[in-house]
CSV table of C-alpha atoms and ligand atoms in Angstrom, one decimal:
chain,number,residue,atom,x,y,z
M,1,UNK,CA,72.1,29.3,59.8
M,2,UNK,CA,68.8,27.9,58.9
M,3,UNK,CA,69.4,23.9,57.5
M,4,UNK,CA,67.9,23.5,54.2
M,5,UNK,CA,66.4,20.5,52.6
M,6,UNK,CA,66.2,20.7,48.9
M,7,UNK,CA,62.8,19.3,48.2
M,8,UNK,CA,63.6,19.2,44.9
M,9,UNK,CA,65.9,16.1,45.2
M,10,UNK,CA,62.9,13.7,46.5
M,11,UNK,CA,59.8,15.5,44.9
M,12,UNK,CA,57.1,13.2,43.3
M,13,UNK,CA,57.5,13.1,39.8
M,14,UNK,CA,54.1,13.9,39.4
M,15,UNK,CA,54.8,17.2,40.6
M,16,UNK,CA,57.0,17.6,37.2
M,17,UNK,CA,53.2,18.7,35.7
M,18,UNK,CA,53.6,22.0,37.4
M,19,UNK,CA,56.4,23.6,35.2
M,20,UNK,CA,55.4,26.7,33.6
M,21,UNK,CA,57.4,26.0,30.5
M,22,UNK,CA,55.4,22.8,28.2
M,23,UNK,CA,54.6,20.8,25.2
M,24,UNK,CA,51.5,23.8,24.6
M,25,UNK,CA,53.1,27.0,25.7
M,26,UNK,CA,56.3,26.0,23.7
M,27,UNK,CA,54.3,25.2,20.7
M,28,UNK,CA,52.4,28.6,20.6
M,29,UNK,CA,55.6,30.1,21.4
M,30,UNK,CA,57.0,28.7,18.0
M,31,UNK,CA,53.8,29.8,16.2
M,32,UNK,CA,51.6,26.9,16.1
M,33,UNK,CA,48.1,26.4,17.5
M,34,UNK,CA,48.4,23.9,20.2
M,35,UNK,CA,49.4,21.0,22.0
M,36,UNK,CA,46.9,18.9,23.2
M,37,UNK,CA,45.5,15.3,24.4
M,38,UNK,CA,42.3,13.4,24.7
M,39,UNK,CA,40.0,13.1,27.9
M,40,UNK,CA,37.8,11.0,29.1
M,41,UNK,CA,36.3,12.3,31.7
M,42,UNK,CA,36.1,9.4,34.3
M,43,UNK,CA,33.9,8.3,37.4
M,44,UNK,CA,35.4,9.2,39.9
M,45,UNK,CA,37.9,11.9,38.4
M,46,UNK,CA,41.4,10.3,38.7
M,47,UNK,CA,42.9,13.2,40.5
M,48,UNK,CA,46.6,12.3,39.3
M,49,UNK,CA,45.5,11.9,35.6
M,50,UNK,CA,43.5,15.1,35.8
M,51,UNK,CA,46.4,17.1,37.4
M,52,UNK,CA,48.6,16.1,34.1
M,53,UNK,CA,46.1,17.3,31.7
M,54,UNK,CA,44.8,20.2,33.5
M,55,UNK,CA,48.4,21.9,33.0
M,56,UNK,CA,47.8,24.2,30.4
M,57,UNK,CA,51.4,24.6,29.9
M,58,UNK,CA,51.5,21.3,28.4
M,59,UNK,CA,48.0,20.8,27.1
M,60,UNK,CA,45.9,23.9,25.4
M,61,UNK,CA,43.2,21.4,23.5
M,62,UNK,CA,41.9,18.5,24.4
M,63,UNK,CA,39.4,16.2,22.2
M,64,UNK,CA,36.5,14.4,23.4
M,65,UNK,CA,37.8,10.2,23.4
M,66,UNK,CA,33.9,9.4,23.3
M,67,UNK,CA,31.9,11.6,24.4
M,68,UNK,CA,30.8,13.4,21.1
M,69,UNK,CA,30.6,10.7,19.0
M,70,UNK,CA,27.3,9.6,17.6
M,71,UNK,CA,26.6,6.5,19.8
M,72,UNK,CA,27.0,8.7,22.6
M,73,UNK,CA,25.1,12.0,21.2
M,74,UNK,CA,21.8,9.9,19.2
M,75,UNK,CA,21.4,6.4,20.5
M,76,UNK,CA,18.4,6.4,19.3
M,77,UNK,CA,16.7,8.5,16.6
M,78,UNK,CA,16.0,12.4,17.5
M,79,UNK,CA,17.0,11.3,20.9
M,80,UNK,CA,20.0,13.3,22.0
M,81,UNK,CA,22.3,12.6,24.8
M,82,UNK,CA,24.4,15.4,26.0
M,83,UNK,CA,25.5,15.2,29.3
M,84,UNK,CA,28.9,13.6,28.5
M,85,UNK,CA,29.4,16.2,25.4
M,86,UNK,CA,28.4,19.2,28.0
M,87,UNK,CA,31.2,17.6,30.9
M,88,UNK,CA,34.2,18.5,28.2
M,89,UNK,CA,32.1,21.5,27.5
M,90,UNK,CA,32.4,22.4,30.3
M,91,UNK,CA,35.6,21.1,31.4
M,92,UNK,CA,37.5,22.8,28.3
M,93,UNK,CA,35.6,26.6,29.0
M,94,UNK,CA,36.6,26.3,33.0
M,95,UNK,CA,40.2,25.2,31.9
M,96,UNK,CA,40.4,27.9,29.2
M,97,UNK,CA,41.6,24.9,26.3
M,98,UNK,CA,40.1,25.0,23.1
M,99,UNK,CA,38.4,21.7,21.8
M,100,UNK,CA,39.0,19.4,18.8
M,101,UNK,CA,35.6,18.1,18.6
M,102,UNK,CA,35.3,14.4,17.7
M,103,UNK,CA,33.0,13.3,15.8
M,104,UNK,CA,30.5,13.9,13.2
M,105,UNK,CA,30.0,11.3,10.7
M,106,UNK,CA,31.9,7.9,11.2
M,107,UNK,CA,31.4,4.2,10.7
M,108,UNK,CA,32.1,3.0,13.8
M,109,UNK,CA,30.6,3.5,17.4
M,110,UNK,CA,28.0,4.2,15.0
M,111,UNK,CA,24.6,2.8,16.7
M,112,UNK,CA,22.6,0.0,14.8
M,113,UNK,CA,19.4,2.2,14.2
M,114,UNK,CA,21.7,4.0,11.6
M,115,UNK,CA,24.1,1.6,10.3
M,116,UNK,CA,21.3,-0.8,10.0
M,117,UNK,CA,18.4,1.3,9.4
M,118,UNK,CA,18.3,0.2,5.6
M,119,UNK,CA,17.3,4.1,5.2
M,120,UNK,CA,17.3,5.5,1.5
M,121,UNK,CA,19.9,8.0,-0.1
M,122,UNK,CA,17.3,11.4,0.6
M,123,UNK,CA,16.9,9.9,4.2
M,124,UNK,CA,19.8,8.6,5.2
M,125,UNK,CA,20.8,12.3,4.1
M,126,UNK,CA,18.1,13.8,6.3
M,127,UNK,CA,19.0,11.5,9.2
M,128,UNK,CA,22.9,13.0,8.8
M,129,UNK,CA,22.0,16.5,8.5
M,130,UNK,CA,19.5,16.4,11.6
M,131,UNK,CA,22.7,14.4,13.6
M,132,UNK,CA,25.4,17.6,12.5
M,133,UNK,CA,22.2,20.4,13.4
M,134,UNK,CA,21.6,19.0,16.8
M,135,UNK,CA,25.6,18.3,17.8
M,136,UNK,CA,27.4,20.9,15.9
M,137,UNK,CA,24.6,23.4,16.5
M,138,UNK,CA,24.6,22.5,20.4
M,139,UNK,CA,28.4,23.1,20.3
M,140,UNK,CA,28.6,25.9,18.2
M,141,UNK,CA,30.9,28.4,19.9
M,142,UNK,CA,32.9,25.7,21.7
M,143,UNK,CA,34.3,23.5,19.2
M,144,UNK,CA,38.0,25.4,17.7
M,145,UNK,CA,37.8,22.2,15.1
M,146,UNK,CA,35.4,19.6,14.2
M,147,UNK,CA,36.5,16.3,12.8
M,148,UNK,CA,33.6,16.3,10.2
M,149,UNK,CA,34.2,13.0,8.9
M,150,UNK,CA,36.0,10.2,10.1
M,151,UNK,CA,38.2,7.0,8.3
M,152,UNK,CA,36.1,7.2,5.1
M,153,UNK,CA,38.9,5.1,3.6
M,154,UNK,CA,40.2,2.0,3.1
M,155,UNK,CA,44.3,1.2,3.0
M,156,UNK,CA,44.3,1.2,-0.4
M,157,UNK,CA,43.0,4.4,-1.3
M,158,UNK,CA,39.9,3.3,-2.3
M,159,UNK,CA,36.4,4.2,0.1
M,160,UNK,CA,35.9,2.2,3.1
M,161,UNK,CA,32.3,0.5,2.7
M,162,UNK,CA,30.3,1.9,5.0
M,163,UNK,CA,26.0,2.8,5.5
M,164,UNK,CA,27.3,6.4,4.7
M,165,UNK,CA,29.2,5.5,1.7
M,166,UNK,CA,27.0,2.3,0.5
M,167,UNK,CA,23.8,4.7,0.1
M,168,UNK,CA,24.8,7.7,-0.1
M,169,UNK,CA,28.1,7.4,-2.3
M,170,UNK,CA,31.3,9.5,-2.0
M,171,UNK,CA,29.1,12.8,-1.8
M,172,UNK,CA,28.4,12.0,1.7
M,173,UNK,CA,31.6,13.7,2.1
M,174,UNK,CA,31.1,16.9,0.7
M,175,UNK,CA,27.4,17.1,2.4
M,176,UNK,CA,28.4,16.5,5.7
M,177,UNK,CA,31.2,19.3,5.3
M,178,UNK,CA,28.1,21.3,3.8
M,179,UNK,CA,25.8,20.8,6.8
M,180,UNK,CA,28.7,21.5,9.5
M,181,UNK,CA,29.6,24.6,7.9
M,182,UNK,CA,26.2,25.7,7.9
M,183,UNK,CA,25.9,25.3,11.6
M,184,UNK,CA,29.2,25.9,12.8
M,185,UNK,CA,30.6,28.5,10.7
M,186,UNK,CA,33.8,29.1,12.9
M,187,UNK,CA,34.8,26.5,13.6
M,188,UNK,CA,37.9,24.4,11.4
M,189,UNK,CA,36.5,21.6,9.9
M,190,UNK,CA,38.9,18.4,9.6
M,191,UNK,CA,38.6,15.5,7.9
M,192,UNK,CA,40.4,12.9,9.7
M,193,UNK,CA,41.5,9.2,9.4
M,194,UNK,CA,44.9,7.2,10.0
M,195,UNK,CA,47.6,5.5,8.3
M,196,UNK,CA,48.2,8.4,6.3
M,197,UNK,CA,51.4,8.9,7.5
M,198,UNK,CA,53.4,6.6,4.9
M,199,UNK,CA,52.9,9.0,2.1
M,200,UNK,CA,51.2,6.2,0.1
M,201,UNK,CA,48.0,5.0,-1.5
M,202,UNK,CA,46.1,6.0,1.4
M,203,UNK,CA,47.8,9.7,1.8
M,204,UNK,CA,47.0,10.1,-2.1
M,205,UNK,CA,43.2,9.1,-1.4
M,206,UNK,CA,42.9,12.2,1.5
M,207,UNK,CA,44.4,14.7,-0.9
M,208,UNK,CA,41.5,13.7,-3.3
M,209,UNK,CA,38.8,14.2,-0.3
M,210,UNK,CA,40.4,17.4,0.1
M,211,UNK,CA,40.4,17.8,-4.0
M,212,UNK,CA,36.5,16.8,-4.1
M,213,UNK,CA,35.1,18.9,-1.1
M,214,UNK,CA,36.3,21.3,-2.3
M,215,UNK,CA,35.2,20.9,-6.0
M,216,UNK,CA,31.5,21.3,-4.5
M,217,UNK,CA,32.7,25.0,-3.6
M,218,UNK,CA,32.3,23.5,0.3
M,219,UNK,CA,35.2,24.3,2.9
M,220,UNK,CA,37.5,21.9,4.3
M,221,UNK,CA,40.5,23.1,6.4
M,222,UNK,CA,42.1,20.9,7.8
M,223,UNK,CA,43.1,16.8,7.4
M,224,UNK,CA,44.1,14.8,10.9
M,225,UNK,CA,46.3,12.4,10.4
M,226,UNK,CA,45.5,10.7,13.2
M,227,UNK,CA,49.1,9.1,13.7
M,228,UNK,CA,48.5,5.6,15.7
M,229,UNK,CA,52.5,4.6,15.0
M,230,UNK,CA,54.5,2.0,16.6
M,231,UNK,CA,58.3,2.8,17.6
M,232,UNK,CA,59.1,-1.5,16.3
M,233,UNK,CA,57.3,-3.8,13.7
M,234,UNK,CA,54.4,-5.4,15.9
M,235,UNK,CA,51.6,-8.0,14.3
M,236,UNK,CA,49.1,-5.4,13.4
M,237,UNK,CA,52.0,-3.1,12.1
M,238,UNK,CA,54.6,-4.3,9.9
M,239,UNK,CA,55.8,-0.4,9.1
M,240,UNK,CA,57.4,1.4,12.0
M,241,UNK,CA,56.7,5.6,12.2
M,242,UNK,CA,58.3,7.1,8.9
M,243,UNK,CA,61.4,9.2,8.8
M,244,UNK,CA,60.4,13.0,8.8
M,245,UNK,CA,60.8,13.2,5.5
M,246,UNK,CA,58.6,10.5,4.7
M,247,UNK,CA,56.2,12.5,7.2
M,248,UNK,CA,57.0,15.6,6.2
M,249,UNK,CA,55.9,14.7,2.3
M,250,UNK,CA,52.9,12.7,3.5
M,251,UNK,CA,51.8,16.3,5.3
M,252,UNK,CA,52.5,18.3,2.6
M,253,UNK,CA,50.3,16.3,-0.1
M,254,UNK,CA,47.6,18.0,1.7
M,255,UNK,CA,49.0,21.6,2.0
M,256,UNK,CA,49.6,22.6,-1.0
M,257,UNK,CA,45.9,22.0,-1.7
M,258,UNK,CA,45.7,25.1,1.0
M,259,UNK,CA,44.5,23.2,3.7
M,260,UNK,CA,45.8,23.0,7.0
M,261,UNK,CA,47.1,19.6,8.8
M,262,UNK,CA,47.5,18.5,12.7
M,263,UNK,CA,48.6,15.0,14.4
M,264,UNK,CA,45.4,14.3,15.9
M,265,UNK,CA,45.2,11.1,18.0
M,266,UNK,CA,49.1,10.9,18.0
M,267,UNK,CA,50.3,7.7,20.1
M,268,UNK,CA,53.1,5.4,19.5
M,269,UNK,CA,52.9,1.4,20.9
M,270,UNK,CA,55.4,-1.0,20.9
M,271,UNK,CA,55.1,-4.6,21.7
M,272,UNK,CA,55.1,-5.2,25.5
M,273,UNK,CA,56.6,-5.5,27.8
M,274,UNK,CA,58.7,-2.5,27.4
M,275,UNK,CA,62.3,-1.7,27.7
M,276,UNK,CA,64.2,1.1,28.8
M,277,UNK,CA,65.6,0.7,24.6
M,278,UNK,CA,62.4,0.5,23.7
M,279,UNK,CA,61.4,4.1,25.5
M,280,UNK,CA,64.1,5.2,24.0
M,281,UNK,CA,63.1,4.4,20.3
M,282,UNK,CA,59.8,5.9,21.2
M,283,UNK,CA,60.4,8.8,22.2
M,284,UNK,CA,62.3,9.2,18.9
M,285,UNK,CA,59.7,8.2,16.9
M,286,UNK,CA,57.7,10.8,19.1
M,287,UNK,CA,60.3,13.0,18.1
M,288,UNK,CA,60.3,12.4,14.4
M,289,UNK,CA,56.8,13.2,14.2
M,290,UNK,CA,57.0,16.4,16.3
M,291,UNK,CA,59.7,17.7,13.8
M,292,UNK,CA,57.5,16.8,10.7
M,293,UNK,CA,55.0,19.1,12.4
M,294,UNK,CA,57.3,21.9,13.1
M,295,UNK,CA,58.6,21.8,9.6
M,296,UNK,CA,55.5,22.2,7.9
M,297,UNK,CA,54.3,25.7,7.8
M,298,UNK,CA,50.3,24.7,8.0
M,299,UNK,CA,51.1,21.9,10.3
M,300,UNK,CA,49.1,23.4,13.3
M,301,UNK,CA,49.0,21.2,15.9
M,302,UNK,CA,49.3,18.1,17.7
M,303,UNK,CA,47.3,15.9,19.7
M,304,UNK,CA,47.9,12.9,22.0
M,305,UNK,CA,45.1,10.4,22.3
M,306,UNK,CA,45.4,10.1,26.2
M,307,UNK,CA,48.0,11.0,29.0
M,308,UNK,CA,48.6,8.0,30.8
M,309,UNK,CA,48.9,4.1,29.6
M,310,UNK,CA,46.9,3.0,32.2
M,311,UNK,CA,43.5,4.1,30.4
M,312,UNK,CA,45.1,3.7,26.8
M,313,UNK,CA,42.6,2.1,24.0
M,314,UNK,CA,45.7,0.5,22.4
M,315,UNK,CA,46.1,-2.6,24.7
M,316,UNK,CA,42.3,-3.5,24.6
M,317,UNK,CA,42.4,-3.1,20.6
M,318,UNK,CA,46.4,-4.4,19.7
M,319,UNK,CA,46.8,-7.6,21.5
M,320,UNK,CA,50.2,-7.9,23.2
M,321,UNK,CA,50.6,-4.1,22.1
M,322,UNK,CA,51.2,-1.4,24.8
M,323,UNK,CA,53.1,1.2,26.5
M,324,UNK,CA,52.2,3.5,23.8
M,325,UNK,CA,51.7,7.2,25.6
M,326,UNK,CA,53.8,9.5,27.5
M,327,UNK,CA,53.0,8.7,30.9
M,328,UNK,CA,53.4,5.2,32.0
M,329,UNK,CA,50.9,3.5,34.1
M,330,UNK,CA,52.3,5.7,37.8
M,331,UNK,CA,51.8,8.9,36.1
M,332,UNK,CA,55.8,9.1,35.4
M,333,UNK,CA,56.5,11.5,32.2
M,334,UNK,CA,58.5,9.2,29.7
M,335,UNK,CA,61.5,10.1,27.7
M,336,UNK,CA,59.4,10.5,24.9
M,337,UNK,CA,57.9,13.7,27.1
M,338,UNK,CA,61.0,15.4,26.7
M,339,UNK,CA,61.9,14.3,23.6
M,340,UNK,CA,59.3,15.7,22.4
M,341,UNK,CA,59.6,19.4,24.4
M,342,UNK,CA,63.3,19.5,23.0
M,343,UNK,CA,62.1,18.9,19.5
M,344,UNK,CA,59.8,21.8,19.5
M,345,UNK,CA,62.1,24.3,21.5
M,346,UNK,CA,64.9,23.2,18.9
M,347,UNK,CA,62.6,23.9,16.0
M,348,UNK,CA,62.5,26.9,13.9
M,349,UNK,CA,60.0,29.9,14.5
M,350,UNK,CA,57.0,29.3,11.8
M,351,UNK,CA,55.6,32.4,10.3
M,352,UNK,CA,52.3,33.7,12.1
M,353,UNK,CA,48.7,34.4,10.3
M,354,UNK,CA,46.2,35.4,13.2
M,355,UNK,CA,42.6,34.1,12.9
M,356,UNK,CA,40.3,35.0,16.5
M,357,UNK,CA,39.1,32.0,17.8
M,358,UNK,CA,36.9,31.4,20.7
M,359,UNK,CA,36.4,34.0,23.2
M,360,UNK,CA,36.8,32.1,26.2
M,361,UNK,CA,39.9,30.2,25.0
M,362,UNK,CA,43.3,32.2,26.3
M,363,UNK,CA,45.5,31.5,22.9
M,364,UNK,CA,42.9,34.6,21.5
M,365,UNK,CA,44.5,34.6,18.2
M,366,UNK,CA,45.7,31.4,16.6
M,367,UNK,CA,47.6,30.8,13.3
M,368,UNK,CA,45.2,29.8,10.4
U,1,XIL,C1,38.9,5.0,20.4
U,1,XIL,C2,38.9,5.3,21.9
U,1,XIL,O1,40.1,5.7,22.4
U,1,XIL,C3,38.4,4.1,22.7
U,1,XIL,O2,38.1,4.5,24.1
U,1,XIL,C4,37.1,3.6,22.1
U,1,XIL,O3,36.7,2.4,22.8
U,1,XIL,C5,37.3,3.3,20.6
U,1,XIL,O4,37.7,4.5,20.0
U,1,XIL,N1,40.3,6.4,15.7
U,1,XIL,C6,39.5,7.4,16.2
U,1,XIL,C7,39.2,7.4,17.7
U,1,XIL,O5,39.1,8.3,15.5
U,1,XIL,O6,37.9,7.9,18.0
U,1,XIL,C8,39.4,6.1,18.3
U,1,XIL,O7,39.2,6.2,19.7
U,1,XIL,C9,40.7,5.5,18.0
U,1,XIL,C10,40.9,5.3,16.5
């Protein structure tokens, strides 16, 4: 008889990517829209990291990190920049993914010729409108979602001061959802921000944006809590990631208004170094939010903002703060991976509305 060796017992973890069954293809099988992470396409591709996202059983969107946001797309007035835009173009239509296009109007990686432009309200407008006809309009077709506007408020409720908001007032809002509906009439458009996950001040203030967008008779579909949590009380984050219900509530201030909600940049630090207790309480919190998704009917999907800690933002932004995705630094799936594949396989079957999206994206029909 032939002697077997069972590879299985000494395969490279990395090789755990390859299962057919994942985080995406379990959440469309329980009716949602998808799983998915952001990229950053790198210089050299990192050939490990790309594996991991490539799998499209465990990733079935992915979001630009940078490359569509205004610094990158208009450094300079009515000078466009696309090349980084058209790589996760590209990226997405080879890998069949749909994208969650990030982002239109924002304060921040916001160059200086705008924020500092000292442009009036009618061209400040203008300048806006040109920005969503060039990007939207370029991506029209690709983009499943748009992030329309970006962290418009502050943590009490109340509007973030910003170029957009300081000239233009609160209807900056409303316009910009105007303008990208124009141009991209398929496409979802989100507004997204974080912290909105404590059902508080700050979850009250995004129903309103909801509230007034559409009180201009302008569409709005969605709201992205972008969900940068923490698993223990760090300096920069005194509240740890909510119970579910806390999270559940927080998501449903938004859909009774009839609008849709997703996790959108979902990661969970801790203070480093970490722990094996520590993984442990992450991949719970990773788990709590994963149920709060599953239990909302118009929760749609979820979104981690990068696979692997070794190319996470959180370290160079959170001092002392790390270890927040679900791959650690050698490409190693975390318990919060699996915590979070049981949470959706143990969840209940949502109800499904079809809408067509994208032609070259495999999930044809998606839930609205
Ligand atoms: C972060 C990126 O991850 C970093 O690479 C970049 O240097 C700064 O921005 N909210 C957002 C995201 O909407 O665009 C931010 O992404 C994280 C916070």
């Amino acid at each position: 008889m032939m002697k077997r060796t069972y590879s299985f017992l000494t395969k490279d973890v990395s090789t755990l990517h390859k299962r057919a069954t994942g985080l995406h293809t379990e959440m469309i099988a329980k009716g949602k829209n998808w799983f998915g992470a952001a990229l950053t396409i790198r210089n050299p591709v990192d050939a490990q990291e790309r594996a991991i996202v490539d799998n499209y059983a465990d990733f079935g969107s992915i979001t630009p990190e940078n490359a569509m946001k205004w610094e990158s797309t208009e450094p300079s007035r009515g000078v466009f920049t696309f090349d980084g835009a058209d790589a996760i173009r590209d990226y997405a239509a080879t890998q069949k993914k749909q994208i969650h296009c990030h982002n239109l109007v924002w304060h921040s990686q916001l160059p200086l010729w705008v924020s500092q432009g000292k442009f009036d309200n009618a061209t400040l407008i203008s300048i806006m409108y040109d920005h969503i006809k060039a990007v939207a309009g370029r991506y029209k077709g690709s983009c499943t979602r748009w992030d329309v506007v970006n962290e418009a408020l502050n943590e009490d409720g109340t509007y973030r001061s910003s170029v957009f908001y300081d000239t233009i007032g609160e209807s900056f809002i409303p316009l910009a959802f105007k303008f990208a509906s124009e141009i991209d009439p398929n496409a979802k458009l989100y507004y997204n921000d974080y912290n909105l996950e404590y059902n508080n001040a700050k979850t009250d203030a995004a129903a309103r944006i909801v509230a007034l967008v559409k009180s201009h008779g302008v569409k709005i579909q969605g709201v992205g809590f972008q969900a940068h949590l923490t698993s223990e009380s760090t300096p920069t984050s005194a509240a740890v990631t909510p119970d579910q219900g806390v999270l559940e509530a927080a998501l449903k201030k938004m859909t009774v208004q009839g609008v849709n909600v997703a996790y959108t940049e979902l990661d969970v630090r801790m203070n480093t170094p970490v722990t094996p207790a520590k993984q442990a309480a992450q991949a719970e919190a990773y788990a709590r939010v994963v149920r709060s998704c599953m239990a909302v009917e118009k929760c749609e999907g979820i979104t981690i903002w990068g696979i692997t800690d070794k190319y996470s933002w959180i370290p160079g932004v959170f001092i002392g703060e790390g270890s927040a995705l679900v791959w650690d630094e050698n490409y190693k799936p975390k318990p919060a991976y699996f915590a979070m594949l049981k949470a959706i396989q143990e969840s209940p079957l949502a109800p499904r509305y079809y809408y067509q999206i994208n032609d070259q994206v495999r999930d044809r029909y998606v839930r609205i």
